[in-house]
Amino acid sequence: MIRYGDGVGMYRTHLFGSPTIITCFPDVNKYVFQSEETFFLDWPRVELMGQNSIVAVHGPAHVRLRRYVIGVINRPDSLRHIAQVVQPRMIAALKSWAQKGRIKAYDEAKKVTFENIGKLFASLEPGPLLDTIDDLFTGLIKGIRAQPFNIPGSACHHARQCRKKLDAIFWMELEKKKKNQKEVSTNDLMDGLMQIKDDEGNKLGDQEVIDNIVSLVVAGYASTSLASMWAIYYLAKFPNVLQKLREENMAIRKTKEGDFITSEDVSKMKYTNKVVEETIRMANIAAFIFRTATKDAEYKGYIIPKGWQVIVWVRYLHTNSEYFDDPMCFNPNRWNDPARPGTYQVFGGGSRICAGNMLVRIQLAVFLHHLSTAYEWKLLNPNAEMVYLPHPTPIDRVDVSFKRIKK
Ligand code: HEM
């Protein structure tokens, strides 16, 4: 951009092995997100997610699948249920962090996120099976961006083996559920996907249920862990924000009999919700969004050639002072007013906009409640360097001292 000027908000380069157009202004991003047939979502190693996954299908098949998935994870009663289910593990995890006294926030956030994924998605309790599933997902995720060499010893080969084993485990869980359906309703996402019907009464097929459970774990695991880690990081760096967050949450705490809060409480926690939004903006978990041009496309006199990779660089928006005042300052009050249209695209745009955005928001708000009302912590390396791939993360994975607040 320095070389060619701002122009229309796109430039060409060569990235990740392909000739590439980078887009960054709201108008051109919108053009890319909304021209779904021209700018195709083309996941690498899509077979690892499954051919029936929401990210693998296009056009009417995608609209159909998305309706099912959104129906199961974003309905108000699902969110109410999710808020309840995640709290016991969050409370237990925070207690154990204080007992340890020093933690790597990213590693610990991953553990508790995965325990909650196990419970929410398939009613799996912590234990050897869940640990195995966690290892298998780690192997699968590494294969998604690896070189496509399917030879023993390669990340790609290992990822395929992991996917086969995950299939076997989820098939077994699915069969168990079918047998028990009349006796026990576990009310997890797998049950939801097995039972939800469209307007004509049609249900998803078994392999569709499994492929979408796998995709939801891939989409929700690192993203939720990273968001929790960044909340811990920024609240340590901005004690004035933590103070206001604590005040709001202490006030809610006083109105409750037990430890749990509800999704109705969360909707009243105005400042907390702004902290959630600001964390997600600053975290830039999906810094770029990938598409492939399926034909030559013209935008304001420039040609985007067929076959080129198109990367929507959303981080550019979220760190730009034209759209966000003093953008590197963690300032939840900026959310007193909504962002200008097209300038806040943490969850993408168009028909592929993140299906789990409400789920991650409610989980973060509940986490902030338990974190801020009972604990204090300090960054041990406040100036730690950042690494940017695959996601922006402090190099020390947010090493903190952590303790319970004295009453
Ligand atoms: C802060 C956390 C998260 C961020 C920043 C995020 C970001 C995104 C982005 C940018 C996309 C669009 C990708 C594209 O257009 O190519 C996306 C899609 C998606 N996300 Fe998220 N996500 C988050 C959490 C979650 C969670 C918790 C879930 C579910 C458990 C989830 C499920 C999905 C699914 C299923 C899609 C694909 C939607 C489709 O293709 O129709 N995400 N996410």
Tab-separated table of C-alpha atoms and ligand atoms in Angstrom:
chain	number	residue	atom	x	y	z
A	1	MET	CA	0.000	0.000	0.000
A	2	ILE	CA	2.899	2.328	0.700
A	3	ARG	CA	4.228	1.653	-2.812
A	4	TYR	CA	0.983	2.040	-4.758
A	5	GLY	CA	-1.140	4.258	-2.527
A	6	ASP	CA	-4.467	3.354	-0.967
A	7	GLY	CA	-6.337	3.165	-4.288
A	8	VAL	CA	-9.545	1.139	-4.041
A	9	GLY	CA	-8.363	-0.926	-1.072
A	10	MET	CA	-6.826	-3.899	-2.816
A	11	TYR	CA	-3.378	-4.910	-4.037
A	12	ARG	CA	-1.732	-7.926	-5.536
A	13	THR	CA	1.023	-10.025	-4.100
A	14	HIS	CA	2.141	-13.636	-3.761
A	15	LEU	CA	1.264	-15.373	-0.509
A	16	PHE	CA	1.047	-18.935	0.827
A	17	GLY	CA	2.215	-20.274	-2.536
A	18	SER	CA	-0.335	-18.494	-4.784
A	19	PRO	CA	-0.742	-15.249	-6.691
A	20	THR	CA	-3.017	-13.278	-4.444
A	21	ILE	CA	-5.245	-10.210	-4.273
A	22	ILE	CA	-5.488	-8.696	-0.795
A	23	THR	CA	-8.607	-6.628	-0.142
A	24	CYS	CA	-8.958	-4.369	2.866
A	25	PHE	CA	-11.479	-1.502	2.462
A	26	PRO	CA	-15.097	-2.092	3.550
A	27	ASP	CA	-16.544	-1.656	0.021
A	28	VAL	CA	-14.281	-4.118	-1.725
A	29	ASN	CA	-14.574	-6.599	1.161
A	30	LYS	CA	-18.357	-6.421	0.822
A	31	TYR	CA	-18.050	-7.037	-2.921
A	32	VAL	CA	-15.992	-10.181	-2.235
A	33	PHE	CA	-18.238	-11.501	0.559
A	34	GLN	CA	-21.391	-10.968	-1.452
A	35	SER	CA	-20.213	-12.448	-4.779
A	36	GLU	CA	-20.256	-15.966	-3.416
A	37	GLU	CA	-20.116	-17.715	-6.800
A	38	THR	CA	-17.218	-15.615	-8.081
A	39	PHE	CA	-15.216	-15.726	-4.839
A	40	PHE	CA	-15.481	-19.284	-3.732
A	41	LEU	CA	-14.760	-20.617	-0.246
A	42	ASP	CA	-12.295	-23.377	-0.951
A	43	TRP	CA	-11.108	-24.992	2.293
A	44	PRO	CA	-7.781	-26.796	2.004
A	45	ARG	CA	-8.030	-30.559	2.751
A	46	VAL	CA	-11.798	-30.303	2.971
A	47	GLU	CA	-11.993	-34.099	3.286
A	48	LEU	CA	-10.658	-33.682	6.832
A	49	MET	CA	-13.786	-31.729	7.751
A	50	GLY	CA	-15.991	-34.100	5.742
A	51	GLN	CA	-17.776	-33.683	2.411
A	52	ASN	CA	-21.070	-32.988	4.239
A	53	SER	CA	-19.618	-30.258	6.426
A	54	ILE	CA	-21.132	-26.767	6.363
A	55	VAL	CA	-17.783	-25.429	5.100
A	56	ALA	CA	-17.561	-28.004	2.292
A	57	VAL	CA	-20.899	-27.368	0.605
A	58	HIS	CA	-22.048	-24.455	-1.549
A	59	GLY	CA	-25.168	-22.786	-2.916
A	60	PRO	CA	-28.538	-24.322	-1.929
A	61	ALA	CA	-26.810	-27.235	-0.096
A	62	HIS	CA	-25.025	-24.691	2.093
A	63	VAL	CA	-28.214	-22.704	2.765
A	64	ARG	CA	-29.926	-25.938	3.831
A	65	LEU	CA	-27.132	-27.122	6.156
A	66	ARG	CA	-26.626	-23.683	7.646
A	67	ARG	CA	-30.280	-23.520	8.632
A	68	TYR	CA	-29.879	-26.714	10.646
A	69	VAL	CA	-26.594	-25.668	12.283
A	70	ILE	CA	-27.755	-22.148	13.201
A	71	GLY	CA	-31.058	-23.606	14.394
A	72	VAL	CA	-29.195	-25.808	16.845
A	73	ILE	CA	-26.502	-23.457	18.200
A	74	ASN	CA	-27.910	-19.928	18.004
A	75	ARG	CA	-31.511	-20.288	19.237
A	76	PRO	CA	-32.213	-18.401	22.509
A	77	ASP	CA	-33.045	-21.662	24.324
A	78	SER	CA	-29.773	-23.229	23.081
A	79	LEU	CA	-27.834	-20.214	24.340
A	80	ARG	CA	-29.639	-20.408	27.694
A	81	HIS	CA	-28.684	-24.072	27.957
A	82	ILE	CA	-25.078	-23.416	26.848
A	83	ALA	CA	-24.643	-20.701	29.517
A	84	GLN	CA	-25.644	-23.240	32.190
A	85	VAL	CA	-23.635	-26.179	30.903
A	86	VAL	CA	-20.266	-24.414	30.634
A	87	GLN	CA	-20.153	-22.963	34.149
A	88	PRO	CA	-19.184	-25.953	36.366
A	89	ARG	CA	-16.031	-26.596	34.303
A	90	MET	CA	-15.126	-22.905	34.188
A	91	ILE	CA	-15.500	-22.546	37.957
A	92	ALA	CA	-13.451	-25.707	38.590
A	93	ALA	CA	-10.747	-24.617	36.117
A	94	LEU	CA	-10.378	-21.167	37.712
A	95	LYS	CA	-10.069	-22.756	41.154
A	96	SER	CA	-7.336	-25.082	39.898
A	97	TRP	CA	-5.452	-22.168	38.282
A	98	ALA	CA	-5.386	-20.366	41.642
A	99	GLN	CA	-4.115	-23.546	43.331
A	100	LYS	CA	-1.274	-23.738	40.803
A	101	GLY	CA	-0.461	-20.041	41.338
A	102	ARG	CA	1.146	-19.693	37.912
A	103	ILE	CA	-0.330	-20.736	34.569
A	104	LYS	CA	0.074	-20.386	30.827
A	105	ALA	CA	-3.316	-18.872	30.097
A	106	TYR	CA	-3.506	-20.227	26.537
A	107	ASP	CA	-2.817	-23.833	27.573
A	108	GLU	CA	-5.303	-23.688	30.445
A	109	ALA	CA	-7.964	-21.941	28.352
A	110	LYS	CA	-7.597	-24.705	25.758
A	111	LYS	CA	-8.131	-27.387	28.391
A	112	VAL	CA	-11.302	-25.896	29.815
A	113	THR	CA	-12.618	-25.012	26.336
A	114	PHE	CA	-12.188	-28.597	25.218
A	115	GLU	CA	-13.870	-29.988	28.319
A	116	ASN	CA	-16.820	-27.731	27.594
A	117	ILE	CA	-16.836	-28.703	23.929
A	118	GLY	CA	-16.972	-32.371	24.980
A	119	LYS	CA	-19.907	-31.705	27.268
A	120	LEU	CA	-21.792	-29.315	24.994
A	121	PHE	CA	-21.316	-31.201	21.759
A	122	ALA	CA	-21.630	-34.860	22.804
A	123	SER	CA	-22.147	-35.021	26.605
A	124	LEU	CA	-18.619	-36.394	27.068
A	125	GLU	CA	-17.096	-36.018	30.530
A	126	PRO	CA	-13.390	-35.345	31.156
A	127	GLY	CA	-11.432	-38.613	31.066
A	128	PRO	CA	-9.341	-40.839	28.776
A	129	LEU	CA	-11.844	-40.802	25.871
A	130	LEU	CA	-12.029	-37.000	25.837
A	131	ASP	CA	-8.219	-36.779	26.043
A	132	THR	CA	-7.968	-39.096	23.037
A	133	ILE	CA	-10.480	-36.990	21.107
A	134	ASP	CA	-8.491	-33.851	21.978
A	135	ASP	CA	-5.266	-35.419	20.628
A	136	LEU	CA	-7.083	-36.545	17.478
A	137	PHE	CA	-8.414	-33.030	16.854
A	138	THR	CA	-4.939	-31.569	17.384
A	139	GLY	CA	-3.625	-33.945	14.696
A	140	LEU	CA	-6.537	-33.195	12.372
A	141	ILE	CA	-6.188	-29.405	12.672
A	142	LYS	CA	-2.427	-29.566	11.957
A	143	GLY	CA	-3.224	-31.370	8.700
A	144	ILE	CA	-5.621	-28.725	7.411
A	145	ARG	CA	-2.892	-26.244	6.470
A	146	ALA	CA	-0.130	-28.828	5.888
A	147	GLN	CA	1.385	-29.714	2.498
A	148	PRO	CA	-0.903	-32.259	0.768
A	149	PHE	CA	1.548	-35.180	0.837
A	150	ASN	CA	-0.363	-38.225	1.937
A	151	ILE	CA	2.654	-40.330	2.845
A	152	PRO	CA	3.255	-42.051	6.198
A	153	GLY	CA	4.999	-39.671	8.594
A	154	SER	CA	3.519	-36.491	7.008
A	155	ALA	CA	1.125	-34.166	8.862
A	156	CYS	CA	-1.441	-34.736	6.117
A	157	HIS	CA	-1.314	-38.525	6.479
A	158	HIS	CA	-1.504	-38.297	10.264
A	159	ALA	CA	-4.511	-35.938	10.018
A	160	ARG	CA	-6.347	-38.460	7.816
A	161	GLN	CA	-5.708	-41.215	10.344
A	162	CYS	CA	-7.011	-38.912	13.097
A	163	ARG	CA	-10.158	-38.177	11.087
A	164	LYS	CA	-10.811	-41.923	10.611
A	165	LYS	CA	-10.499	-42.519	14.360
A	166	LEU	CA	-12.743	-39.537	15.142
A	167	ASP	CA	-15.320	-40.906	12.719
A	168	ALA	CA	-15.262	-44.255	14.517
A	169	ILE	CA	-15.705	-42.602	17.939
A	170	PHE	CA	-18.524	-40.284	16.826
A	171	TRP	CA	-20.324	-43.117	14.988
A	172	MET	CA	-20.255	-45.096	18.227
A	173	GLU	CA	-21.648	-42.117	20.181
A	174	LEU	CA	-24.325	-41.592	17.554
A	175	GLU	CA	-25.427	-45.239	17.684
A	176	LYS	CA	-25.531	-45.060	21.495
A	177	LYS	CA	-27.728	-41.988	21.284
A	178	LYS	CA	-30.091	-43.643	18.824
A	179	LYS	CA	-30.560	-46.585	21.201
A	180	ASN	CA	-31.080	-44.382	24.257
A	181	GLN	CA	-33.093	-41.626	22.620
A	182	LYS	CA	-36.372	-42.523	24.246
A	183	GLU	CA	-34.931	-42.980	27.743
A	184	VAL	CA	-32.375	-40.170	28.180
A	185	SER	CA	-32.312	-36.807	26.479
A	186	THR	CA	-28.801	-35.390	26.898
A	187	ASN	CA	-29.686	-32.187	25.054
A	188	ASP	CA	-26.245	-31.693	23.494
A	189	LEU	CA	-25.418	-30.356	20.020
A	190	MET	CA	-25.242	-33.848	18.553
A	191	ASP	CA	-28.780	-34.558	19.817
A	192	GLY	CA	-29.827	-31.204	18.364
A	193	LEU	CA	-28.374	-32.022	14.945
A	194	MET	CA	-29.922	-35.530	15.036
A	195	GLN	CA	-33.385	-34.251	15.906
A	196	ILE	CA	-33.802	-30.904	14.121
A	197	LYS	CA	-36.218	-30.990	11.160
A	198	ASP	CA	-36.689	-28.592	8.253
A	199	ASP	CA	-40.112	-27.232	7.180
A	200	GLU	CA	-40.883	-30.497	5.345
A	201	GLY	CA	-39.950	-32.600	8.379
A	202	ASN	CA	-36.632	-33.838	6.910
A	203	LYS	CA	-33.728	-34.594	9.236
A	204	LEU	CA	-29.968	-34.572	8.622
A	205	GLY	CA	-28.343	-37.866	7.617
A	206	ASP	CA	-26.000	-39.576	10.120
A	207	GLN	CA	-22.805	-38.702	8.231
A	208	GLU	CA	-24.029	-35.091	7.947
A	209	VAL	CA	-24.407	-34.983	11.740
A	210	ILE	CA	-20.879	-36.319	12.236
A	211	ASP	CA	-19.187	-34.091	9.625
A	212	ASN	CA	-20.799	-31.033	11.162
A	213	ILE	CA	-19.889	-31.957	14.720
A	214	VAL	CA	-16.272	-32.287	13.524
A	215	SER	CA	-16.457	-28.884	11.745
A	216	LEU	CA	-17.978	-27.156	14.750
A	217	VAL	CA	-15.203	-28.457	16.983
A	218	VAL	CA	-12.540	-27.289	14.505
A	219	ALA	CA	-14.191	-23.852	14.194
A	220	GLY	CA	-14.929	-23.435	17.892
A	221	TYR	CA	-11.920	-24.912	19.697
A	222	ALA	CA	-8.916	-22.658	19.006
A	223	SER	CA	-11.120	-19.585	18.500
A	224	THR	CA	-12.806	-19.798	21.925
A	225	SER	CA	-9.499	-20.667	23.648
A	226	LEU	CA	-7.732	-17.722	22.025
A	227	ALA	CA	-10.538	-15.300	22.885
A	228	SER	CA	-10.385	-16.370	26.567
A	229	MET	CA	-6.595	-16.016	26.554
A	230	TRP	CA	-6.776	-12.492	25.083
A	231	ALA	CA	-9.363	-11.448	27.674
A	232	ILE	CA	-6.928	-12.482	30.431
A	233	TYR	CA	-4.112	-10.627	28.660
A	234	TYR	CA	-5.909	-7.339	28.014
A	235	LEU	CA	-7.586	-7.183	31.411
A	236	ALA	CA	-4.141	-7.523	32.999
A	237	LYS	CA	-2.830	-4.704	30.801
A	238	PHE	CA	-5.835	-2.439	31.393
A	239	PRO	CA	-6.656	-2.545	35.143
A	240	ASN	CA	-9.158	0.309	34.808
A	241	VAL	CA	-11.265	-1.931	32.526
A	242	LEU	CA	-10.966	-4.873	34.929
A	243	GLN	CA	-12.097	-2.634	37.780
A	244	LYS	CA	-15.317	-1.604	35.955
A	245	LEU	CA	-15.934	-5.171	34.818
A	246	ARG	CA	-15.534	-6.380	38.394
A	247	GLU	CA	-17.962	-3.782	39.724
A	248	GLU	CA	-20.679	-4.767	37.252
A	249	ASN	CA	-20.204	-8.472	37.923
A	250	MET	CA	-20.013	-8.110	41.709
A	251	ALA	CA	-23.354	-6.293	41.568
A	252	ILE	CA	-24.903	-9.216	39.659
A	253	ARG	CA	-23.233	-11.714	42.027
A	254	LYS	CA	-24.943	-10.094	45.022
A	255	THR	CA	-28.373	-10.722	43.489
A	256	LYS	CA	-27.713	-14.470	43.054
A	257	GLU	CA	-28.185	-17.295	45.508
A	258	GLY	CA	-25.828	-19.854	43.944
A	259	ASP	CA	-22.674	-19.548	41.852
A	260	PHE	CA	-24.345	-19.658	38.439
A	261	ILE	CA	-25.563	-16.813	36.260
A	262	THR	CA	-28.072	-17.157	33.428
A	263	SER	CA	-28.223	-15.926	29.842
A	264	GLU	CA	-30.786	-13.348	31.055
A	265	ASP	CA	-28.176	-12.023	33.523
A	266	VAL	CA	-25.662	-11.853	30.669
A	267	SER	CA	-28.007	-9.758	28.571
A	268	LYS	CA	-28.162	-7.212	31.424
A	269	MET	CA	-24.354	-7.058	31.806
A	270	LYS	CA	-23.841	-4.097	29.486
A	271	TYR	CA	-20.201	-3.366	30.297
A	272	THR	CA	-19.250	-7.055	30.244
A	273	ASN	CA	-20.697	-7.415	26.767
A	274	LYS	CA	-18.615	-4.451	25.617
A	275	VAL	CA	-15.503	-6.111	27.074
A	276	VAL	CA	-16.386	-9.251	25.099
A	277	GLU	CA	-16.691	-7.270	21.865
A	278	GLU	CA	-13.472	-5.355	22.475
A	279	THR	CA	-11.600	-8.588	23.234
A	280	ILE	CA	-12.787	-10.141	19.991
A	281	ARG	CA	-11.862	-6.985	18.002
A	282	MET	CA	-8.361	-6.791	19.463
A	283	ALA	CA	-7.756	-10.560	19.252
A	284	ASN	CA	-8.176	-10.716	15.452
A	285	ILE	CA	-8.463	-14.475	15.652
A	286	ALA	CA	-9.350	-14.698	11.964
A	287	ALA	CA	-6.980	-12.018	10.660
A	288	PHE	CA	-7.657	-12.937	7.027
A	289	ILE	CA	-10.443	-14.765	5.222
A	290	PHE	CA	-9.623	-16.841	2.146
A	291	ARG	CA	-11.460	-17.129	-1.172
A	292	THR	CA	-10.568	-18.260	-4.720
A	293	ALA	CA	-11.702	-16.359	-7.860
A	294	THR	CA	-13.682	-18.785	-10.048
A	295	LYS	CA	-13.668	-16.374	-13.033
A	296	ASP	CA	-12.120	-13.037	-14.025
A	297	ALA	CA	-13.867	-10.352	-11.998
A	298	GLU	CA	-13.708	-6.590	-12.455
A	299	TYR	CA	-13.784	-4.168	-9.527
A	300	LYS	CA	-13.614	-0.400	-10.244
A	301	GLY	CA	-11.542	-0.957	-13.373
A	302	TYR	CA	-9.187	-3.572	-11.918
A	303	ILE	CA	-9.282	-7.239	-12.919
A	304	ILE	CA	-9.067	-9.992	-10.331
A	305	PRO	CA	-7.879	-12.950	-12.445
A	306	LYS	CA	-9.558	-16.349	-12.424
A	307	GLY	CA	-7.768	-18.875	-10.196
A	308	TRP	CA	-6.116	-16.248	-7.981
A	309	GLN	CA	-6.426	-16.417	-4.259
A	310	VAL	CA	-8.376	-13.501	-2.743
A	311	ILE	CA	-7.650	-12.689	0.895
A	312	VAL	CA	-9.950	-10.356	2.787
A	313	TRP	CA	-7.618	-8.777	5.314
A	314	VAL	CA	-10.042	-7.959	8.130
A	315	ARG	CA	-7.320	-7.228	10.683
A	316	TYR	CA	-6.562	-4.095	8.637
A	317	LEU	CA	-10.029	-2.768	9.512
A	318	HIS	CA	-9.868	-3.522	13.220
A	319	THR	CA	-6.468	-1.898	13.730
A	320	ASN	CA	-7.135	1.186	11.588
A	321	SER	CA	-7.530	4.580	13.270
A	322	GLU	CA	-9.879	5.704	10.492
A	323	TYR	CA	-12.461	3.218	11.776
A	324	PHE	CA	-11.501	2.770	15.452
A	325	ASP	CA	-10.174	5.672	17.505
A	326	ASP	CA	-6.780	4.863	19.036
A	327	PRO	CA	-7.207	1.285	17.740
A	328	MET	CA	-4.544	-0.428	19.843
A	329	CYS	CA	-6.116	0.797	23.090
A	330	PHE	CA	-8.364	-1.773	24.797
A	331	ASN	CA	-11.365	0.457	25.297
A	332	PRO	CA	-14.738	-1.292	25.757
A	333	ASN	CA	-16.485	2.090	25.868
A	334	ARG	CA	-15.949	2.479	22.133
A	335	TRP	CA	-18.889	0.046	21.911
A	336	ASN	CA	-21.255	2.654	23.360
A	337	ASP	CA	-21.935	3.192	19.649
A	338	PRO	CA	-21.928	0.449	17.025
A	339	ALA	CA	-19.020	0.279	14.566
A	340	ARG	CA	-19.513	1.923	11.159
A	341	PRO	CA	-21.005	-0.507	8.596
A	342	GLY	CA	-18.425	-2.847	7.092
A	343	THR	CA	-15.634	-1.902	9.511
A	344	TYR	CA	-16.091	-4.688	12.068
A	345	GLN	CA	-15.747	-8.066	10.384
A	346	VAL	CA	-14.288	-10.324	13.029
A	347	PHE	CA	-16.875	-12.954	12.113
A	348	GLY	CA	-16.576	-12.495	8.331
A	349	GLY	CA	-19.475	-11.430	6.132
A	350	GLY	CA	-22.110	-12.502	3.624
A	351	SER	CA	-23.605	-15.962	3.680
A	352	ARG	CA	-20.570	-17.492	5.431
A	353	ILE	CA	-20.646	-15.243	8.477
A	354	CYS	CA	-19.582	-17.192	11.578
A	355	ALA	CA	-22.255	-19.639	12.713
A	356	GLY	CA	-20.901	-19.687	16.285
A	357	ASN	CA	-20.720	-15.952	16.991
A	358	MET	CA	-23.435	-15.900	19.656
A	359	LEU	CA	-22.111	-19.081	21.222
A	360	VAL	CA	-18.618	-17.656	21.702
A	361	ARG	CA	-19.961	-14.323	22.972
A	362	ILE	CA	-22.070	-15.920	25.697
A	363	GLN	CA	-19.263	-18.264	26.757
A	364	LEU	CA	-16.841	-15.361	27.054
A	365	ALA	CA	-19.284	-13.260	29.081
A	366	VAL	CA	-19.874	-16.122	31.523
A	367	PHE	CA	-16.125	-16.726	31.786
A	368	LEU	CA	-15.483	-13.019	32.484
A	369	HIS	CA	-18.077	-13.125	35.243
A	370	HIS	CA	-16.363	-15.922	37.182
A	371	LEU	CA	-12.870	-14.621	36.420
A	372	SER	CA	-13.448	-11.016	37.473
A	373	THR	CA	-15.513	-11.623	40.603
A	374	ALA	CA	-13.097	-13.987	42.346
A	375	TYR	CA	-9.572	-13.762	40.910
A	376	GLU	CA	-6.630	-11.470	40.273
A	377	TRP	CA	-3.646	-12.119	38.033
A	378	LYS	CA	-0.486	-10.508	36.628
A	379	LEU	CA	1.359	-10.917	33.320
A	380	LEU	CA	4.840	-12.281	34.013
A	381	ASN	CA	6.168	-11.046	30.650
A	382	PRO	CA	4.111	-7.940	29.894
A	383	ASN	CA	6.314	-7.148	26.870
A	384	ALA	CA	6.394	-10.665	25.422
A	385	GLU	CA	6.891	-10.789	21.646
A	386	MET	CA	3.959	-11.828	19.445
A	387	VAL	CA	3.805	-14.616	16.892
A	388	TYR	CA	1.251	-14.116	14.129
A	389	LEU	CA	0.739	-17.529	12.541
A	390	PRO	CA	-1.472	-19.463	12.646
A	391	HIS	CA	-3.068	-16.863	14.986
A	392	PRO	CA	-1.714	-13.806	16.803
A	393	THR	CA	-0.478	-15.069	20.228
A	394	PRO	CA	2.094	-13.794	22.758
A	395	ILE	CA	5.139	-16.046	22.504
A	396	ASP	CA	4.927	-17.023	26.223
A	397	ARG	CA	1.292	-18.176	25.702
A	398	VAL	CA	0.373	-15.573	28.389
A	399	ASP	CA	2.309	-16.648	31.429
A	400	VAL	CA	0.530	-15.251	34.509
A	401	SER	CA	0.601	-15.465	38.282
A	402	PHE	CA	-2.941	-16.214	39.381
A	403	LYS	CA	-4.691	-16.129	42.749
A	404	ARG	CA	-8.048	-15.843	44.470
A	405	ILE	CA	-9.018	-12.392	45.683
A	406	LYS	CA	-8.891	-12.218	49.494
A	407	LYS	CA	-12.373	-11.571	50.870
B	1	HEM	C1	-14.011	-15.443	18.637
B	1	HEM	C2	-14.313	-16.603	18.099
B	1	HEM	C3	-14.601	-16.823	16.640
B	1	HEM	C4	-14.198	-16.095	15.562
B	1	HEM	C5	-13.352	-14.816	15.541
B	1	HEM	C6	-14.761	-16.738	14.389
B	1	HEM	C7	-14.575	-16.276	13.084
B	1	HEM	C8	-15.163	-16.855	11.977
B	1	HEM	C9	-15.034	-16.336	10.642
B	1	HEM	C10	-14.230	-15.102	10.232
B	1	HEM	C11	-15.755	-17.144	9.818
B	1	HEM	C12	-15.969	-16.978	8.311
B	1	HEM	C13	-14.952	-17.756	7.519
B	1	HEM	C14	-15.099	-17.550	6.010
B	1	HEM	O1	-15.935	-16.775	5.569
B	1	HEM	O2	-14.345	-18.216	5.301
B	1	HEM	C15	-16.327	-18.199	10.629
B	1	HEM	C16	-17.113	-19.230	10.146
B	1	HEM	C17	-17.629	-20.229	10.937
B	1	HEM	N1	-17.562	-20.321	12.302
B	1	HEM	FE1	-16.602	-19.036	13.554
B	1	HEM	N2	-15.473	-17.842	14.771
B	1	HEM	C18	-15.419	-17.931	16.140
B	1	HEM	C19	-16.015	-18.897	16.935
B	1	HEM	C20	-16.792	-19.926	16.474
B	1	HEM	C21	-17.419	-20.934	17.302
B	1	HEM	C22	-17.338	-20.981	18.832
B	1	HEM	C23	-18.086	-21.791	16.460
B	1	HEM	C24	-18.923	-23.001	16.764
B	1	HEM	C25	-18.816	-23.750	17.774
B	1	HEM	C26	-17.876	-21.313	15.106
B	1	HEM	C27	-18.403	-21.904	13.986
B	1	HEM	C28	-18.233	-21.451	12.691
B	1	HEM	C29	-18.762	-22.136	11.524
B	1	HEM	C30	-19.553	-23.429	11.512
B	1	HEM	C31	-18.379	-21.371	10.413
B	1	HEM	C32	-18.673	-21.685	8.935
B	1	HEM	C33	-19.938	-20.973	8.499
B	1	HEM	C34	-20.314	-21.239	7.063
B	1	HEM	O3	-19.457	-21.598	6.244
B	1	HEM	O4	-21.507	-21.052	6.764
B	1	HEM	N3	-17.101	-20.184	15.149
B	1	HEM	N4	-15.955	-17.992	11.944
